[in-house]
Coordinates of C-alpha atoms in Angstrom, one line a residue:
X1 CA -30.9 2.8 -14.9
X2 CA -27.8 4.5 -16.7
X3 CA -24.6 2.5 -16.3
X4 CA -21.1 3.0 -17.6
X5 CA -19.7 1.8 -20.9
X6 CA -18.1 -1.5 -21.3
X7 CA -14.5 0.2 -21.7
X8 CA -14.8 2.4 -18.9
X9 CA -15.6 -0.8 -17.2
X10 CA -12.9 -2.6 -18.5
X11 CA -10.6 0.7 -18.0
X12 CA -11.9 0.7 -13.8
X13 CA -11.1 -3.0 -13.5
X14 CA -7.7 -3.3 -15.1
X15 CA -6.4 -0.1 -13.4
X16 CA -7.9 -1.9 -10.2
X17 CA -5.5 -4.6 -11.5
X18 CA -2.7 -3.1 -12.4
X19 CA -2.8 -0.9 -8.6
X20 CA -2.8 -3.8 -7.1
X21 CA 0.1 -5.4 -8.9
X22 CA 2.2 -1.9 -7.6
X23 CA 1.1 -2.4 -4.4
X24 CA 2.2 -5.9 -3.8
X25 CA 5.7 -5.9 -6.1
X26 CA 6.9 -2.3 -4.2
X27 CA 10.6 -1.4 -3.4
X28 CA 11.0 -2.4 0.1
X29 CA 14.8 -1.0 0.6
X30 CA 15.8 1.9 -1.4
X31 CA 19.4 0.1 -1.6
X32 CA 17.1 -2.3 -3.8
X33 CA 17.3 0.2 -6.9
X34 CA 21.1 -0.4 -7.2
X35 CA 20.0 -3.2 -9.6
X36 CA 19.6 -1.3 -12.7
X37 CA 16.9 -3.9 -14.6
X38 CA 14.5 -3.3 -10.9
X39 CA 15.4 0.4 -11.5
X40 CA 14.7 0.4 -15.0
X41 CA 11.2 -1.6 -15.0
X42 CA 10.0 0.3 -11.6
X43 CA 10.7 3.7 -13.5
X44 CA 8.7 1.8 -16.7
X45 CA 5.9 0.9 -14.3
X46 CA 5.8 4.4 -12.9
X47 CA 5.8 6.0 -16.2
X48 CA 3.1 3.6 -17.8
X49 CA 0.8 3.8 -14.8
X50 CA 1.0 7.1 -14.6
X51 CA -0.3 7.7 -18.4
X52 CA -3.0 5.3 -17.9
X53 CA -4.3 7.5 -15.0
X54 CA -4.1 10.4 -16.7
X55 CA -6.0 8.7 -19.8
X56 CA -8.9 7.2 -17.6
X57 CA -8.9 10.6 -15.7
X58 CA -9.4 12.3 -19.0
X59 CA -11.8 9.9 -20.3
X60 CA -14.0 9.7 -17.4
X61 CA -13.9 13.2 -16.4
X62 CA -16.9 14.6 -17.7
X63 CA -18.8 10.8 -16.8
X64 CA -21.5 11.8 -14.0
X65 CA -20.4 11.0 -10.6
X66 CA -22.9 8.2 -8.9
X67 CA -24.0 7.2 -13.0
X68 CA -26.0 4.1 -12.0
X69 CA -27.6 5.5 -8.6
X70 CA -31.3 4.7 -8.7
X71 CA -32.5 7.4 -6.3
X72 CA -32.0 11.4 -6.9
X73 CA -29.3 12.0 -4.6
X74 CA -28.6 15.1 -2.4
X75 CA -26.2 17.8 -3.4
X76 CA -24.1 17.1 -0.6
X77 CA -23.6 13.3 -1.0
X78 CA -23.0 14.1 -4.6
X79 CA -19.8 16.8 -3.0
X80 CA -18.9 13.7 -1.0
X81 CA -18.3 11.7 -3.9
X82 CA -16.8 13.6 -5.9
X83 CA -14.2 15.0 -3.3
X84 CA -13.3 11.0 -2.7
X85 CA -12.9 10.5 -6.6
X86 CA -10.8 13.7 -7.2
X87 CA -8.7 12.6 -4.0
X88 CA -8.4 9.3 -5.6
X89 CA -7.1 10.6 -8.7
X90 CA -4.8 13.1 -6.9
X91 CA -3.1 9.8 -4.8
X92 CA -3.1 7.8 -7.9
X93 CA -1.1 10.8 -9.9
X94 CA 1.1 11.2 -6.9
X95 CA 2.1 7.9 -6.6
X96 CA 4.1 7.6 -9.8
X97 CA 4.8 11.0 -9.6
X98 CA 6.8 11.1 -6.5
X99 CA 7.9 7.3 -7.0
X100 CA 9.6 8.8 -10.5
X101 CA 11.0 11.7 -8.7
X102 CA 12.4 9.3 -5.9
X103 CA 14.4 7.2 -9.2
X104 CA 16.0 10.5 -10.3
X105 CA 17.2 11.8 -7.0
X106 CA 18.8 8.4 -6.8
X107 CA 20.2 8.3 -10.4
X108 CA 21.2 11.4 -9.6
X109 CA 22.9 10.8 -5.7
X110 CA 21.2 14.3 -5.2
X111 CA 19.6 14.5 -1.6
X112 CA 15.8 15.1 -0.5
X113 CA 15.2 11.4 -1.2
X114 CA 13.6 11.5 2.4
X115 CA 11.2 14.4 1.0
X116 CA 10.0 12.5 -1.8
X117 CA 9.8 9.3 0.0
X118 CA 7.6 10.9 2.2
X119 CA 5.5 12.1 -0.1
X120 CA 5.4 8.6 -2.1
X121 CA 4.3 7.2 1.2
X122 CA 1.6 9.7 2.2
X123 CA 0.4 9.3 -1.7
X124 CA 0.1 5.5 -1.1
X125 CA -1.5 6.3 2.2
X126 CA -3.6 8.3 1.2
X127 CA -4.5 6.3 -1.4
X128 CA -5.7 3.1 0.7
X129 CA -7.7 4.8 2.8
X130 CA -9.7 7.4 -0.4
X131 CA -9.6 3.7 -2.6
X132 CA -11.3 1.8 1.3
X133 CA -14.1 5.0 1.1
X134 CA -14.9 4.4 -2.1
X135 CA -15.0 0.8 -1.8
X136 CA -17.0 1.1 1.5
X137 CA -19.9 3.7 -0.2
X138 CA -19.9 1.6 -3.8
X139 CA -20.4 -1.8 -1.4
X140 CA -23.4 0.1 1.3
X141 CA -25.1 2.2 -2.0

């Protein structure tokens, strides 16, 4: 049976990690990024995070989707899968993304904060529920 390697192992883990860390530590109140040390760190987060996403993304994009599956498996579970790890990718990009837009529109005082709040909140939705699909088909395979 092929498997992945121990670092993109090690990479799939401590992202898992390191997602779950942002989840729980979020801004509740936007008022909350008057302190410039939480605005600082949350724009470091953002920026960090981001990179590391687009490193495993790079890294792992030309990895076969479903690696370790033991059976041949049809072209249109294959499509499945791979539509639920592009859209995982694409919340996990927007997240930062939009969460580093949302820290210069209010370094800035410019408006459309409610835009990109918006979109930071669909990204995290979005998120959860790509992140429970892939969860659910890794846990049933």
């Amino acid at each position: 049976m092929n498997s992945h390697t121990i670092l993109s192992k090690f990479i799939h883990w401590t992202f898992t990690l390191l997602y779950a860390y942002g989840i729980f530590k979020q801004v509740d109140d936007l008022s909350e990024l008057e302190d410039a040390s939480l605005l600082n760190f949350e724009i470091l987060f953002a920026t960090i995070f981001l990179i590391i996403v687009l490193i495993r993304y790079v890294y792992m994009k030309d990895t076969p989707t479903l690696l370790g599956a033991n059976e041949t498996v049809s072209k249109g579970h294959l499509f499945i899968a791979k539509t639920v790890h592009r859209l995982i990718y694409f919340s996990l990009i927007m997240l930062p993304t939009t969460g580093l837009i949302i820290a210069g529109v209010f370094i800035l005082g410019m408006g459309g904060v409610e835009i990109a709040i918006a979109l930071h909140e669909f990204s995290a939705f979005l998120s959860y529920v790509v992140i429970a699909i892939h969860v659910g088909a890794s846990l049933y395979s």
